[in-house]
Coordinates of C-alpha atoms in Angstrom, one line a residue:
X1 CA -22.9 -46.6 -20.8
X2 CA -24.1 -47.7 -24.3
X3 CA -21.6 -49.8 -26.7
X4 CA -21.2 -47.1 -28.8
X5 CA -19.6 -44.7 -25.8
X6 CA -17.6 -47.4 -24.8
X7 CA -16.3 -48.0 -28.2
X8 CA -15.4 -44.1 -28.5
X9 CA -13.7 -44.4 -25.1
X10 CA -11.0 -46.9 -26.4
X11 CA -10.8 -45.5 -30.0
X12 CA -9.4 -42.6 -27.8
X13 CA -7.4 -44.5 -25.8
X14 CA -5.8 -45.8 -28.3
X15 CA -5.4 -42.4 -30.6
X16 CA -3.4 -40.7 -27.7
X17 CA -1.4 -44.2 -26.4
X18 CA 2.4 -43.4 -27.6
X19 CA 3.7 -45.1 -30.8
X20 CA 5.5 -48.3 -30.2
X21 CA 9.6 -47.2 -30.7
X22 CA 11.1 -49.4 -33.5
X23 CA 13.4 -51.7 -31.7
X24 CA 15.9 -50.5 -34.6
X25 CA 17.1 -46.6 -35.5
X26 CA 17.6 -46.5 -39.3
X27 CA 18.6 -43.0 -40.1
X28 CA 19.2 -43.0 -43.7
X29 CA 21.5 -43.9 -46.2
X30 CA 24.9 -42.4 -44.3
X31 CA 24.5 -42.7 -40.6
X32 CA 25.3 -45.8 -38.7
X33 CA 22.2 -48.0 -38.0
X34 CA 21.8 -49.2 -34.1
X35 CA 19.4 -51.7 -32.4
X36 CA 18.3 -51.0 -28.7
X37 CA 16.5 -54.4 -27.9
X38 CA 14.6 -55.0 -25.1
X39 CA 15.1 -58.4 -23.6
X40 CA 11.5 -59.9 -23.9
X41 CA 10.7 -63.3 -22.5
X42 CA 13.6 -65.1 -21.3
X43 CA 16.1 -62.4 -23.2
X44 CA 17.1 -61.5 -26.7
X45 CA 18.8 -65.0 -28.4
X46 CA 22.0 -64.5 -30.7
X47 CA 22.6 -67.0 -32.7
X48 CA 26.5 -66.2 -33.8
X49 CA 27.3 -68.5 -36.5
X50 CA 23.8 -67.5 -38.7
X51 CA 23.9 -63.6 -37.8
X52 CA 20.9 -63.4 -36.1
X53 CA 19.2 -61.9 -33.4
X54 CA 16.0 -62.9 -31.7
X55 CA 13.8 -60.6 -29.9
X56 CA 11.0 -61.9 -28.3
X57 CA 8.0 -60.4 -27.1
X58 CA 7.9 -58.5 -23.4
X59 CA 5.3 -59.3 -21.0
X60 CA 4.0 -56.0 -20.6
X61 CA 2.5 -56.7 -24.4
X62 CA 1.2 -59.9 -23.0
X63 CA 3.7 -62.2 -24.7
X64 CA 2.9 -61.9 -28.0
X65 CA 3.6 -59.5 -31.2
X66 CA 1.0 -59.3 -33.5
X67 CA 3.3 -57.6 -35.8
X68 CA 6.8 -58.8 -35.3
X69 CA 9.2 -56.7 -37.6
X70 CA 12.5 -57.7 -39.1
X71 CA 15.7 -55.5 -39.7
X72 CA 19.1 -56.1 -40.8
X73 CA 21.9 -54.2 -40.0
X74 CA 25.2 -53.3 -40.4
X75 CA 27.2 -53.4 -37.4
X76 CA 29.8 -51.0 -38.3
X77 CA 30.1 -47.2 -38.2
X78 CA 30.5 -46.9 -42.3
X79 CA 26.8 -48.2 -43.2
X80 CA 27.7 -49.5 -46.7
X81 CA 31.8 -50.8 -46.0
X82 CA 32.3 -54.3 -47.9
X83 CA 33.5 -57.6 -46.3
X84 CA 31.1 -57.1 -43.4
X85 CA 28.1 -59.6 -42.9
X86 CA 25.0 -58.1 -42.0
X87 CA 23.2 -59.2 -38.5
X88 CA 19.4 -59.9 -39.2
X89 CA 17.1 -58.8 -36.7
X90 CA 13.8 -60.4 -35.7
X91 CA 11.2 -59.9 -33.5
X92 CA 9.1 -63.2 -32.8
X93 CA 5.3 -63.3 -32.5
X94 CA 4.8 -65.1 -29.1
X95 CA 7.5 -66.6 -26.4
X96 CA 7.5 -69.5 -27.5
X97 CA 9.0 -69.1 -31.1
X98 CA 12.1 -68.5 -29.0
X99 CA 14.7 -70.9 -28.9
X100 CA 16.1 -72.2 -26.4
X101 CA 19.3 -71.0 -24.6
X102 CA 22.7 -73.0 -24.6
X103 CA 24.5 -70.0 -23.1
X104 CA 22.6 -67.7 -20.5
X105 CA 24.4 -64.2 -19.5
X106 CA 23.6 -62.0 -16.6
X107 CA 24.8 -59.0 -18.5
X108 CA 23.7 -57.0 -21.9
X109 CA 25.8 -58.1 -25.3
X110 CA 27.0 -55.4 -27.7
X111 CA 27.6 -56.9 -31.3
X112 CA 29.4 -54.7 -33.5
X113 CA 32.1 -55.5 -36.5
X114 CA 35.6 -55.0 -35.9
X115 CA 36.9 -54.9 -39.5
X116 CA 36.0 -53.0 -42.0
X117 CA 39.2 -50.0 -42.2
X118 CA 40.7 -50.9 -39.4
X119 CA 44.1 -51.4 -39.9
X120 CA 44.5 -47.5 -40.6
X121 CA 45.7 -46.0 -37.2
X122 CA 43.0 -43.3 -37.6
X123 CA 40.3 -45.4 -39.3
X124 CA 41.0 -47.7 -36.2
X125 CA 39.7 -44.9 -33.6
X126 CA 37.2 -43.3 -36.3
X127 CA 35.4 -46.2 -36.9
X128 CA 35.3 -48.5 -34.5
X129 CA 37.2 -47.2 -30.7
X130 CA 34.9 -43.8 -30.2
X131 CA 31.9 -45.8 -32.0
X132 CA 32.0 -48.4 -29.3
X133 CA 32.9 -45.9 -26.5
X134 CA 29.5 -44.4 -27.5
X135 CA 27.5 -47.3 -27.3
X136 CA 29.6 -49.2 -24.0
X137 CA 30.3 -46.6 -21.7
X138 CA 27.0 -46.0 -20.5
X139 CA 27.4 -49.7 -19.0
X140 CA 30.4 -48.9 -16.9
X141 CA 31.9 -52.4 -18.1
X142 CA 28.8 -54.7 -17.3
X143 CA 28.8 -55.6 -21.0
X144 CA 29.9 -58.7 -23.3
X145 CA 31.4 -58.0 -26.5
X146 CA 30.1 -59.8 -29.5
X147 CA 32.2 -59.0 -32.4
X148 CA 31.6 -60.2 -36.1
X149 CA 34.4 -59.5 -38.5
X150 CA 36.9 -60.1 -35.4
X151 CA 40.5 -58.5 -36.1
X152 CA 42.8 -60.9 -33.1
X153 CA 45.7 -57.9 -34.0
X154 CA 43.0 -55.4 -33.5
X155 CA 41.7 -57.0 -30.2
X156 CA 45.8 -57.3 -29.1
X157 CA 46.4 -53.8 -29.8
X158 CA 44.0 -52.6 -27.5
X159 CA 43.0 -54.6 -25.2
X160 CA 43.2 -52.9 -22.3
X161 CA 40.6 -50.4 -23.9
X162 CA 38.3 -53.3 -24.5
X163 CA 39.4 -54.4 -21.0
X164 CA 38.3 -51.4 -19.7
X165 CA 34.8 -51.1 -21.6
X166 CA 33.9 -54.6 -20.9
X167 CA 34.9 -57.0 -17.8
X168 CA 34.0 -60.4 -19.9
X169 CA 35.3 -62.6 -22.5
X170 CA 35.0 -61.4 -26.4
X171 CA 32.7 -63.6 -28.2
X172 CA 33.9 -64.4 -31.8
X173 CA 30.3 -64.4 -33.6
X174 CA 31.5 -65.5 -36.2
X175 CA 32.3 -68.9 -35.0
X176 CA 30.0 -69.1 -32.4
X177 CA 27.3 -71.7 -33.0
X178 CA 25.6 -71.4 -30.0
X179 CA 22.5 -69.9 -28.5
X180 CA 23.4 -66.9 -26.3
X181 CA 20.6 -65.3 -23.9
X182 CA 21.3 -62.4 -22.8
X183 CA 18.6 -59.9 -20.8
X184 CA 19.1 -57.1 -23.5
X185 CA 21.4 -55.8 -26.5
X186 CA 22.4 -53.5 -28.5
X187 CA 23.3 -54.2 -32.2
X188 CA 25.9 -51.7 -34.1
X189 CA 27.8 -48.7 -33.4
X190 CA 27.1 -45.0 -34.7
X191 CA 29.9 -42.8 -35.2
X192 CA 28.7 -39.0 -34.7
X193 CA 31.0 -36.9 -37.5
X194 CA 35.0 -38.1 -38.2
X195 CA 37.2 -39.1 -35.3
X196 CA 35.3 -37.1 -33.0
X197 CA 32.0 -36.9 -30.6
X198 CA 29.1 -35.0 -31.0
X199 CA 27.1 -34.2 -27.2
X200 CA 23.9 -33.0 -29.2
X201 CA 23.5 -37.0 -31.1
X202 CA 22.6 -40.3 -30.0
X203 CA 23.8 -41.3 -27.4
X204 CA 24.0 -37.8 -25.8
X205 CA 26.2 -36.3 -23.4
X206 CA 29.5 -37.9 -24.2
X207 CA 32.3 -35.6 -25.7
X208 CA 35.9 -35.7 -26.8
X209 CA 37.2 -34.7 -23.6
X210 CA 35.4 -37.0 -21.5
X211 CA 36.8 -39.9 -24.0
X212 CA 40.8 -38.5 -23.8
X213 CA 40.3 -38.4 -20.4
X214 CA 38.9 -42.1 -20.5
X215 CA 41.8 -43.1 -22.4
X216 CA 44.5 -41.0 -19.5
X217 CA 42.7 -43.2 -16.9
X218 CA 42.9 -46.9 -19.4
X219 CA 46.8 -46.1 -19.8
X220 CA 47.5 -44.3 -16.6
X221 CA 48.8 -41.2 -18.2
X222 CA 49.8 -38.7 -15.8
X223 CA 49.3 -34.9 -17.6
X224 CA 46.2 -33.6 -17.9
X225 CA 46.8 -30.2 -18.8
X226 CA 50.5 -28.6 -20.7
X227 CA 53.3 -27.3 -19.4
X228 CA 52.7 -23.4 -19.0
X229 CA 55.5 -21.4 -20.1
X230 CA 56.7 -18.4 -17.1
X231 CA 59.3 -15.4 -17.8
X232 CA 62.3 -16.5 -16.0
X233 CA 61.8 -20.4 -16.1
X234 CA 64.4 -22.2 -17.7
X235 CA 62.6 -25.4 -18.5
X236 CA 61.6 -25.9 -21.7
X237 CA 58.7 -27.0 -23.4
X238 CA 58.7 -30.2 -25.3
X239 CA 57.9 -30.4 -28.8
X240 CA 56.9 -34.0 -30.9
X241 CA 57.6 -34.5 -33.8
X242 CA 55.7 -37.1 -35.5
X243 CA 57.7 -39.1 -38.3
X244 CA 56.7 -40.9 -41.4
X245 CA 58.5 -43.2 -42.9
X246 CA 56.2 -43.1 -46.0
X247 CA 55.0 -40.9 -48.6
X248 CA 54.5 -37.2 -46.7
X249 CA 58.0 -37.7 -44.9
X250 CA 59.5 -34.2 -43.5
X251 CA 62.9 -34.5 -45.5
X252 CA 64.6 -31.4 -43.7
X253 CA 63.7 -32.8 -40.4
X254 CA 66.9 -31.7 -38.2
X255 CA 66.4 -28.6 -40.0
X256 CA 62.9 -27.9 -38.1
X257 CA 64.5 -29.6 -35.2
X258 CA 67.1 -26.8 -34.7
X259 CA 64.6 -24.0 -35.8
X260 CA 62.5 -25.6 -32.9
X261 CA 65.3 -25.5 -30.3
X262 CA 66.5 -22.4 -31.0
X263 CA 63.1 -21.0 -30.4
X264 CA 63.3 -22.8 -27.2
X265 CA 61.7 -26.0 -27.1
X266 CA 63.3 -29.3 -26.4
X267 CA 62.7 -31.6 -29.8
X268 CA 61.6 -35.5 -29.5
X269 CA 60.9 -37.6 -32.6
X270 CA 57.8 -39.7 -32.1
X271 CA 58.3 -43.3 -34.2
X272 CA 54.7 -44.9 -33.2
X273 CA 54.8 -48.5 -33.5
X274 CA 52.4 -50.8 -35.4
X275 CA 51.9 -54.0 -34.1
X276 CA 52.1 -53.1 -30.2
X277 CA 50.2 -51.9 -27.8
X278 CA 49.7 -48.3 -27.6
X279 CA 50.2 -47.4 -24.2
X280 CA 54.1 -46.9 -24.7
X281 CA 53.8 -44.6 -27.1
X282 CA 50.9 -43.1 -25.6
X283 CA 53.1 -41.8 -22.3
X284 CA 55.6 -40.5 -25.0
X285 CA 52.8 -38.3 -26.8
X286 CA 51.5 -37.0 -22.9
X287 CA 54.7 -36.2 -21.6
X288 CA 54.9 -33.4 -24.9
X289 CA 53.0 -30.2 -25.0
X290 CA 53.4 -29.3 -28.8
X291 CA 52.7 -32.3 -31.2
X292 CA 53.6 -31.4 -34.8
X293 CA 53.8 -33.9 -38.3
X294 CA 52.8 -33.6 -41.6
X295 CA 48.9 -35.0 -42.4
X296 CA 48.5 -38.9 -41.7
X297 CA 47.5 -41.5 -39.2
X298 CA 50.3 -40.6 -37.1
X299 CA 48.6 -37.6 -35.6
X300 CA 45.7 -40.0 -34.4
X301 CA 48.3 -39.9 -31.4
X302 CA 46.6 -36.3 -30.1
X303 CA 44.4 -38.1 -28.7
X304 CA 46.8 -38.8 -25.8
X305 CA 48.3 -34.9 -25.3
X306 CA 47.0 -33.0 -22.4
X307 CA 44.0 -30.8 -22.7
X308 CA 45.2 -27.2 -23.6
X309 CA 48.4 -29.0 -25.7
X310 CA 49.2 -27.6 -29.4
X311 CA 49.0 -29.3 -32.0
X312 CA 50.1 -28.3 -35.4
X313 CA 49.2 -30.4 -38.8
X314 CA 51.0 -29.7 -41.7
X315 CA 48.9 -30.1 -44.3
X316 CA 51.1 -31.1 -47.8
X317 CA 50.3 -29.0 -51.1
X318 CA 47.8 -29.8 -53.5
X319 CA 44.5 -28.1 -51.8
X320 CA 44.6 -30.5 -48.5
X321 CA 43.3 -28.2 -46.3
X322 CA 39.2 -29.5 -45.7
X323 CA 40.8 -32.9 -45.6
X324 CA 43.0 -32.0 -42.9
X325 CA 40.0 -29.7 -41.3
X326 CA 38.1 -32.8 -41.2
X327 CA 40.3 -35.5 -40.0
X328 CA 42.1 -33.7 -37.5
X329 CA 41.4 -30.0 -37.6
X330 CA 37.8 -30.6 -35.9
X331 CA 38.5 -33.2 -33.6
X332 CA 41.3 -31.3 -32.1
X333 CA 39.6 -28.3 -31.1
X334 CA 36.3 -31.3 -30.2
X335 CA 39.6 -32.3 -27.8
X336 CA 40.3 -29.0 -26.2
X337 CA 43.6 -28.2 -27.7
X338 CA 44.9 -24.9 -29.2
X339 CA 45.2 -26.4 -33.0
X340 CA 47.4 -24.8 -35.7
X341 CA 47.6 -25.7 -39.5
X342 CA 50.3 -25.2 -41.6
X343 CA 49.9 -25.6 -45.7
X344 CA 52.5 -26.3 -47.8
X345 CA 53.2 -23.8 -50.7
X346 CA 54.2 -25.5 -54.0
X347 CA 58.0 -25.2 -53.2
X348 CA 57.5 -27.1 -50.3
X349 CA 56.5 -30.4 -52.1
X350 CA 58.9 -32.9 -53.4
X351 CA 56.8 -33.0 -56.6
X352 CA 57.9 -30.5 -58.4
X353 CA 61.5 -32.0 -58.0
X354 CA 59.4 -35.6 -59.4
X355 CA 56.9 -34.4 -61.8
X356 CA 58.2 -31.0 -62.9
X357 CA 56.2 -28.0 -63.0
X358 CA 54.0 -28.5 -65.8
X359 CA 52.4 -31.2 -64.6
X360 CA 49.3 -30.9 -64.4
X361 CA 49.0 -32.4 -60.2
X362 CA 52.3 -29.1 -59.9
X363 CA 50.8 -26.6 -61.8
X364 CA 46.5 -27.0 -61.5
X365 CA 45.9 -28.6 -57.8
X366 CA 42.2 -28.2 -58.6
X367 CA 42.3 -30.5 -62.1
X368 CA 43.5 -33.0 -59.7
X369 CA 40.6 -32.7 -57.4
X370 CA 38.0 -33.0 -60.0
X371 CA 39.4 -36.1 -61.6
X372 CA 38.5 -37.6 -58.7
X373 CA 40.0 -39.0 -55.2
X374 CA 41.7 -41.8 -56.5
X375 CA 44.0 -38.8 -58.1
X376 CA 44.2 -36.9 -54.9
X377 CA 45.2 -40.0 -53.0
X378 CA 47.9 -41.3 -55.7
X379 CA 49.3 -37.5 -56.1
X380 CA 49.2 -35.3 -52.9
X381 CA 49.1 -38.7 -50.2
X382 CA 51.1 -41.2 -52.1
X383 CA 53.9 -39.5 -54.0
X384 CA 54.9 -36.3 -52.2
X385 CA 57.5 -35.4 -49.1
X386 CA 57.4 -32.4 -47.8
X387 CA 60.9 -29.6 -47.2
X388 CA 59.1 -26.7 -45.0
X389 CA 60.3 -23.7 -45.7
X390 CA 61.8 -22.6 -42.4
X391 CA 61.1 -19.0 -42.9
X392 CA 57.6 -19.4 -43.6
X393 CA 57.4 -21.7 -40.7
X394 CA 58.8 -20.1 -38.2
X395 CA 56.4 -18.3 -37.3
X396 CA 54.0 -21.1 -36.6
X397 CA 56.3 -22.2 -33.9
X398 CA 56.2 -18.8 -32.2
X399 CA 52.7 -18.8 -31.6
X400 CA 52.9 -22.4 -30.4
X401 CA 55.2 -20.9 -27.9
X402 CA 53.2 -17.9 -27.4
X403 CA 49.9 -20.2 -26.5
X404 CA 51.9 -22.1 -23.9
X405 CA 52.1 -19.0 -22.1
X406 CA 48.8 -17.9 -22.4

């Protein structure tokens, strides 16, 4: 064979061999960034305390990488949220640019930030809970946590949903000034669309119901599908109410309460606690087949109904509807339940009673909206409660009923 041949034989070669996979998945200015590293020779090294993350080269390249790249990365599901440090990542040239390790694991690590909004009941699930679902279930607990940003309230509250996503200690990175080895890792989170899952999106295949039915088996909550309402039964259905203590408070409360019963549901106020646990309250919200509140981190708590359950959101006035569609409307029917929304006409809002009717957040909704969402917020989150109008609502709670018999 003459040179020339031979040299067309590996320019070939090398035209058809596939494109070496960045180690990193940066998808653009919005979406969540995520590393999938390979553990190269001797592992991937974190180094906590300086944010960084050492990749070296695998042996199938023959120990060294001619081009080593560098990214760094957010590890949090909002890619530009302040107050979070950034984890550089860096692929080494050859083995032995590697350090050497203090701390050697058996299993993967998953670094991710556990700040950022959390704090927010709904921001706390958004943003970080189904994130990390996404990127830790598909290691059936064989995982270690290593969290910048740590929240110790956050990691309290639910622990035994960490618990159940990873069987070993929570590193603080932060504080961690030691090398850990560990034989792969992933680096960040990616949240598919708000509060919710997306089967067609990295990683594939997961879905809302497969992660409320995760969370049934983490708290042990025994209803998996509604009560179904039969002619001639005489149990009753049972109705939530969530309540807010804040801005958005229903202020005719026992008002709905006896409009509810007399339609024929038995009525619980849900109160759901702060600084606890969440599995309490999370029986409370299983054991009802029809949650029902005005628009607010409260109705995060739908995540623990039965599959089939209603759920109603009340959206308050002042043109809330595609906020309400997209924090809760979505996910709920992502979830499997029969979803209802109920928006507030103008006499309905304790503005009017505030502000008066001229003003311009009572009388043009949609001036409001183009002066921006610090308005929105301050206006139509921050300074309204809501009186339903009983006759407008009842029939909203008939059709509840009617889709429990369905």
């Amino acid at each position: 064979m003459h040179a020339d041949e031979a040299s067309k034989i590996v320019t070939t070669a090398e035209e058809s061999a596939p494109a070496k996979k960045p180690a990193c998945d940066i998808q653009g200015p919005w979406a969540s960034d995520v590393c999938d590293l390979a553990g190269g020779s001797g592992g991937v090294r974190i180094h906590g305390s300086t944010h960084t993350v050492l990749v070296p080269p695998t042996i199938e390249s023959g120990g060294s990488n001619p081009n080593p790249q560098e990214w760094r990365v957010l590890p949090y599901s909002r890619k530009h949220m302040s107050g979070i440090k950034e984890i550089t990542v860096r692929e080494l040239p050859t083995a032995a640019d590697a350090p050497r390790c203090a701390v050697t694991s058996q299993v993967p690590a998953l670094v991710f930030a556990m700040g950022g909004l959390t704090g927010n009941y709904w921001h706390d699930f958004s943003d970080v809970m189904i994130p990390l679902y996404l990127q830790a279930s598909r290691f059936d607990g064989e995982v270690q946590l290593v969290v910048t940003n740590i929240q110790p309230w956050y990691a309290g509250k639910y622990r035994h949903i960490i618990a159940r996503l990873s069987r070993y200690d929570v590193v603080d990175m932060d504080k961690d000034d030691q090398v850990r080895c560990f034989p792969s890792a992933v680096v960040g989170i990616r949240m598919h669309k708000e509060f919710s899952i997306d089967p067609t999106k990295e990683p594939t295949g997961h879905s809302m119901p497969e992660f409320t039915k995760f969370l049934r088996n983490v708290f042990a909550l025994p209803r998996a599908a509604p009560m179904r309402v039969t002619a001639g039964s005489d149990k009753k259905p049972r109705m939530m109410i969530i309540s807010r203590r804040h801005p958005r408070k229903l202020v005719n409360v026992a008002e709905v309460v006896a409009l509810a019963k007399r339609i024929g549901f038995e009525v619980v106020i849900g109160d759901p606690p702060f600084n606890v646990d969440v599995g309490d309250f999370a029986r409370e919200v299983n054991a009802a087949d029809v949650l029902m509140g005005v628009h607010g981190a409260g109705l995060t708590n739908s995540l623990f109904l039965p599959t089939g359950a209603v759920f109603i959101q009340v959206n308050p006035f002042g043109k809330m509807e595609h906020i309400g569609e997209v924090d809760f409307g979505t996910p709920a029917v992502d979830m499997g339940l029969k979803y209802m929304a109920y928006s507030c006409g103008m006499e309905e809002s304790t503005l009017v009673d505030t502000l008066g009717r001229d003003h311009p957040a009572v009388k043009d909704p949609e001036s409001i909206h183009r002066s921006g969402w610090s308005k929105v917020a301050e206006y139509y989150l921050g300074k309204q409660d809501v009186k339903l109008d009983l006759q407008r609502f009842e029939p909203v709670l008939l059709k509840a009923m009617a889709m429990l018999r369905e």
